PDB file of C-alpha atoms in Angstrom:
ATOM      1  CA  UNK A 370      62.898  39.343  14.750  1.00  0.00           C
ATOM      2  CA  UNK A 371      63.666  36.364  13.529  1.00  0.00           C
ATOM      3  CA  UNK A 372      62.642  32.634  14.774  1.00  0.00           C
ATOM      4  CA  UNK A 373      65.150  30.287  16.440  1.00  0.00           C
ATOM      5  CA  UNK A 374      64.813  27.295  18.478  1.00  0.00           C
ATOM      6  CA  UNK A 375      62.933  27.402  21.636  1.00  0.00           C
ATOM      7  CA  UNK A 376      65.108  26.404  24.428  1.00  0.00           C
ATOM      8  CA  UNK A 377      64.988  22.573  24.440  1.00  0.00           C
ATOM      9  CA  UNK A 378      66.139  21.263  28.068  1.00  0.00           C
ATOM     10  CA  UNK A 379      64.439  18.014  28.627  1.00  0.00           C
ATOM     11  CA  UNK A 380      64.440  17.731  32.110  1.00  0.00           C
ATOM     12  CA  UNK A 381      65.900  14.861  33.885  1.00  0.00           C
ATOM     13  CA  UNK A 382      67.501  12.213  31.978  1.00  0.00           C
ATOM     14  CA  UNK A 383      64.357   9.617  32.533  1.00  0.00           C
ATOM     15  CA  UNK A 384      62.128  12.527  30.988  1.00  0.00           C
ATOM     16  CA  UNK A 385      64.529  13.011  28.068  1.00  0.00           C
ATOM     17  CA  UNK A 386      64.551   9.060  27.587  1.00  0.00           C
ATOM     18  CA  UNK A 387      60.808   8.864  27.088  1.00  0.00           C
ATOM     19  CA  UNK A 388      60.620  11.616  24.553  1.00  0.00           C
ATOM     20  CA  UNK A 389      61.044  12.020  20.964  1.00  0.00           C
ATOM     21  CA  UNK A 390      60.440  15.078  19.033  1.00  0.00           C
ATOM     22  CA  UNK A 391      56.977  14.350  17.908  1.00  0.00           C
ATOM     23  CA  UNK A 392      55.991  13.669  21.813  1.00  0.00           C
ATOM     24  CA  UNK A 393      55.804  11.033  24.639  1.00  0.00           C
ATOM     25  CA  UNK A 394      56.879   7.565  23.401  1.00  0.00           C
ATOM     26  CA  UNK A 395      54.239   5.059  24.639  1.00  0.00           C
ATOM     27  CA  UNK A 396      55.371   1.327  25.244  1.00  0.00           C
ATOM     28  CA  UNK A 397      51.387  -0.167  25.247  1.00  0.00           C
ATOM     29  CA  UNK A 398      48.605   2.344  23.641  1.00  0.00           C
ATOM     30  CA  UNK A 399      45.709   3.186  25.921  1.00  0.00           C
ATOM     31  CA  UNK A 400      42.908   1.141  24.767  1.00  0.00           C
ATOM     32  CA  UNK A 401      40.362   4.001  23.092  1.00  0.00           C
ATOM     33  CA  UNK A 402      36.866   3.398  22.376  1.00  0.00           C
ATOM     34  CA  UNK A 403      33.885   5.359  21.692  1.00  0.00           C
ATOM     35  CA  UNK A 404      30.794   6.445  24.191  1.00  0.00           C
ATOM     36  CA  UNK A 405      27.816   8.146  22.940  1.00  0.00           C
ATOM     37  CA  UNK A 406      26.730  11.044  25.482  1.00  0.00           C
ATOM     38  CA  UNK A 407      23.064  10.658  23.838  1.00  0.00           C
ATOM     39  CA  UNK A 408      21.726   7.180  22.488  1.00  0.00           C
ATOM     40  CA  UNK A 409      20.140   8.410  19.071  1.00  0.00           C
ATOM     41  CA  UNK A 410      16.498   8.793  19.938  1.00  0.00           C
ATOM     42  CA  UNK A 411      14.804   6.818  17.479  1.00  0.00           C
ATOM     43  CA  UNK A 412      11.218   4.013  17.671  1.00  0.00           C
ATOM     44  CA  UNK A 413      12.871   0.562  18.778  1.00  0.00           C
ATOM     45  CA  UNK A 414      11.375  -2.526  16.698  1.00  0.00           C
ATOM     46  CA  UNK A 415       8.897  -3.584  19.544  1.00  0.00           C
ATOM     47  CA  UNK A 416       7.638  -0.542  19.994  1.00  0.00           C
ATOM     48  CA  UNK A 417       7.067  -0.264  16.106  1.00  0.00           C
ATOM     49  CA  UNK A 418       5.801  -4.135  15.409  1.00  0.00           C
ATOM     50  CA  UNK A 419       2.540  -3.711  17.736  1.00  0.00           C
ATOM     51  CA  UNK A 420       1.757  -0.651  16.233  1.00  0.00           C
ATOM     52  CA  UNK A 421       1.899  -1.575  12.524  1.00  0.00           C
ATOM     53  CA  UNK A 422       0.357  -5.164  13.171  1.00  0.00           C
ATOM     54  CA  UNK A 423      -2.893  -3.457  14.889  1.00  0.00           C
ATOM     55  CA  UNK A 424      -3.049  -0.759  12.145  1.00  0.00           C
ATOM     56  CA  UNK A 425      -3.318  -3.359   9.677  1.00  0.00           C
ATOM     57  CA  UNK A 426      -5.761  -5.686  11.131  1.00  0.00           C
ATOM     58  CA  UNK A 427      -7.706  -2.316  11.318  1.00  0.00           C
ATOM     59  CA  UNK A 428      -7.342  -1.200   8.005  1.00  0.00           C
ATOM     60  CA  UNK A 429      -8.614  -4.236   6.659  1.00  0.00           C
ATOM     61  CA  UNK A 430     -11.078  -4.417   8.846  1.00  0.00           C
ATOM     62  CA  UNK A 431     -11.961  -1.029   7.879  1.00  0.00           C
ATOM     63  CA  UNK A 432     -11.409  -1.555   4.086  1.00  0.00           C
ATOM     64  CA  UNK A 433     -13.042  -5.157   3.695  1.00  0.00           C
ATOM     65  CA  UNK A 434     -16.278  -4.358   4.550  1.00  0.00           C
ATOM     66  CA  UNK A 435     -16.715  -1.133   2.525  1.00  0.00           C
ATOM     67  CA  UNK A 436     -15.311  -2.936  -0.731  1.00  0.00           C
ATOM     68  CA  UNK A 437     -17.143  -5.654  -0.743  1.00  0.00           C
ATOM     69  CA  UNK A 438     -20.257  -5.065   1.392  1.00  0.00           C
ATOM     70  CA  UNK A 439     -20.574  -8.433   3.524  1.00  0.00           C
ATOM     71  CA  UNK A 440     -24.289  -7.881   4.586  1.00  0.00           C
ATOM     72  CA  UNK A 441     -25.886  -6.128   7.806  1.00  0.00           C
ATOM     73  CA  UNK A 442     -22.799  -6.905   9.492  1.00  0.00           C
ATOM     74  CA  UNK A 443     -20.596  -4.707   7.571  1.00  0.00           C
ATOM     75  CA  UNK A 444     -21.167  -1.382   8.445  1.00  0.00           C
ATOM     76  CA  UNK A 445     -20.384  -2.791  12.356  1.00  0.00           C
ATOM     77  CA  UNK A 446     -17.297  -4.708  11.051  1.00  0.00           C
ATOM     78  CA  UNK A 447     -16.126  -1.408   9.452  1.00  0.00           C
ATOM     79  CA  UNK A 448     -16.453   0.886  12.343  1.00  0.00           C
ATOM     80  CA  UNK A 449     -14.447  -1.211  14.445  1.00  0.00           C
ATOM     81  CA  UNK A 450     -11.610  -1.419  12.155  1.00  0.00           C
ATOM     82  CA  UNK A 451     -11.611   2.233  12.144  1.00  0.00           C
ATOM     83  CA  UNK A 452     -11.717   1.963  15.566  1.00  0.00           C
ATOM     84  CA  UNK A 453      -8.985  -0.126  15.582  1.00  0.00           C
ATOM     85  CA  UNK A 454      -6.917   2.113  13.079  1.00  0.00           C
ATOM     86  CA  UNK A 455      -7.390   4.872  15.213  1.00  0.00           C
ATOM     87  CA  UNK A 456      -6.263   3.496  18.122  1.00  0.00           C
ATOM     88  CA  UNK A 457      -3.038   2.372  16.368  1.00  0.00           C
ATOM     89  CA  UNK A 458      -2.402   5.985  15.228  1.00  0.00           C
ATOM     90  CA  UNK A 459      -2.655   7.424  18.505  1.00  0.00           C
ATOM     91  CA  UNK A 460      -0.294   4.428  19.890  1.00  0.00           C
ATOM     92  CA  UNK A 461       2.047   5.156  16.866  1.00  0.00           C
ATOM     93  CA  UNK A 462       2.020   9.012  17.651  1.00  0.00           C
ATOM     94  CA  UNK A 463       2.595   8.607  21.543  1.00  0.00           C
ATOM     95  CA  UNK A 464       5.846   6.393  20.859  1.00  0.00           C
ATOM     96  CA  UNK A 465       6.860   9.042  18.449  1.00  0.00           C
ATOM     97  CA  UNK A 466       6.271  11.963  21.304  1.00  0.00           C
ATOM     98  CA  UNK A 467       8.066  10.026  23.885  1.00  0.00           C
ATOM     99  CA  UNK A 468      11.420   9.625  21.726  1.00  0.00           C
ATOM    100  CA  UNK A 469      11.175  13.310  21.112  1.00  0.00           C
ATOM    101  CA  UNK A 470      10.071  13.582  17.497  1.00  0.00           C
ATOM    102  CA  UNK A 471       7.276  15.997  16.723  1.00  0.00           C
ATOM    103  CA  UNK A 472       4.734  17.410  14.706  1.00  0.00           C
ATOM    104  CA  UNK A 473       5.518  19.225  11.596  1.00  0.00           C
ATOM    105  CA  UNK A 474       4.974  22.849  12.235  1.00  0.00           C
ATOM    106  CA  UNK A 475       5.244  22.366  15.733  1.00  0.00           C
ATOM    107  CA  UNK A 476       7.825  23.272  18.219  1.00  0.00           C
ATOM    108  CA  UNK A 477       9.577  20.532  20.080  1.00  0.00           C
ATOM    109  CA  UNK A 478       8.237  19.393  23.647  1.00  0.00           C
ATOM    110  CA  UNK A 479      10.169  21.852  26.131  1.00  0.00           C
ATOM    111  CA  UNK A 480      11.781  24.320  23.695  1.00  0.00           C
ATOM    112  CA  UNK A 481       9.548  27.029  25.371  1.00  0.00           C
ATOM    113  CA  UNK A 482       7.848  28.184  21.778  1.00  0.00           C
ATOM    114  CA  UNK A 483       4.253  28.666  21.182  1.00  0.00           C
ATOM    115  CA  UNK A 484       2.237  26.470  18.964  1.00  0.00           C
ATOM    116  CA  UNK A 485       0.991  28.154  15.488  1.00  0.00           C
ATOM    117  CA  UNK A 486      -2.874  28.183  16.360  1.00  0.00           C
ATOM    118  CA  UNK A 487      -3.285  28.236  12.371  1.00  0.00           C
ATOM    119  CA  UNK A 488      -1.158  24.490  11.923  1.00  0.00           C
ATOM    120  CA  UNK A 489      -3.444  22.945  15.047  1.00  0.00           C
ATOM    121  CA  UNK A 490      -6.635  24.208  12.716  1.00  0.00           C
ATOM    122  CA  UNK A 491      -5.593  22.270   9.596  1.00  0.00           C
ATOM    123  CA  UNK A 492      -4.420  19.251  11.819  1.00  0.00           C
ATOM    124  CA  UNK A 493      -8.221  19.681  13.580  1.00  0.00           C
ATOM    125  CA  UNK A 494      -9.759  20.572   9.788  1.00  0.00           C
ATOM    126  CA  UNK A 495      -8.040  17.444   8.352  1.00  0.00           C
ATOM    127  CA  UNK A 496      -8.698  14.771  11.349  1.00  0.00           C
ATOM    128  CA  UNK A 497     -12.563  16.041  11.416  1.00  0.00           C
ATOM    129  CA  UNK A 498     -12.679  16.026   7.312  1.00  0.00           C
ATOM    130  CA  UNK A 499     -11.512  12.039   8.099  1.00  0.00           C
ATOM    131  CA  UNK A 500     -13.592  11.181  10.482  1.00  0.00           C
ATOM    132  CA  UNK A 501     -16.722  12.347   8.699  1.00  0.00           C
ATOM    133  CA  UNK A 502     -16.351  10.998   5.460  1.00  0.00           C
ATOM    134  CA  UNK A 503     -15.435   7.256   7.458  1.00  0.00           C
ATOM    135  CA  UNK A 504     -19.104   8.064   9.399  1.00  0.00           C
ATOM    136  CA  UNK A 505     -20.455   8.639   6.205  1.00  0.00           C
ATOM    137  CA  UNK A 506     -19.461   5.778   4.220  1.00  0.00           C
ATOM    138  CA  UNK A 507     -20.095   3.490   7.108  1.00  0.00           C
ATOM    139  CA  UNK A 508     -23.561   4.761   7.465  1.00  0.00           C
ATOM    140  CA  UNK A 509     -24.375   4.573   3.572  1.00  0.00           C
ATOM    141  CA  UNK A 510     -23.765   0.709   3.947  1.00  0.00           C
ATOM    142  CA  UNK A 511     -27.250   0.363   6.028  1.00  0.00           C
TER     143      UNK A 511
END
């Protein structure tokens, strides 16, 4: 078989008028623009300036009085820049849930997997590790 032209009636003579072989002539375009279905997910500045201001006050809070030992009043100074730090972390990580990051090693909120017990150990193993050897130095400055 061999290919010819398909059969080419136009229509009416208005249709035939408006079209051209590559398609429909347009006399104004349609405006076009872009939507995005899903906003990127990602930490907005004001939820990020809060959270890096208080876990800096912290960690100098934290740091100060371990470098440089200011006295009896150091080891209370210390502990509440931890305290401080710690509470910026947990801030930092709860913004970072709700925008849907996660973990690494974990699954992602509502996917329906189960969490590694061995990846929550060394997350408990390394936060514990942390927290004891801040106790420790703290307590060494009395």
């Amino acid at each position: 078989m061999e290919a010819g032209p398909r059969d080419t009636d136009q229509g009416t003579p208005e249709e035939a008028a408006r079209l051209s072989p590559d398609g429909p002539e347009h006399d104004e375009p349609a405006p076009e623009f872009e939507v995005e279905l899903r906003p990127q997910r990602r930490l907005r500045i004001w939820q990020l300036a809060p959270i890096v201001m208080l876990a800096a006050v912290g960690s100098l809070m934290f740091a100060f009085p371990l470098a440089f030992e200011f006295g009896d009043g150091g080891a209370v100074v210390a502990m509440l820049g931890l305290l401080i730090s710690c509470c910026a972390a947990g801030w930092g990580m709860m913004a970072a849930r709700r925008v849907g990051h996660t973990w690494p090693g974990l699954p992602p909120r509502g996917s329906g997997e189960r969490r590694d017990w061995r990846v929550i150990a060394l997350y408990a193993t390394v936060v514990l590790a942390v927290a004891v050897l801040s106790v420790w130095r703290v307590a060494r400055l009395r």
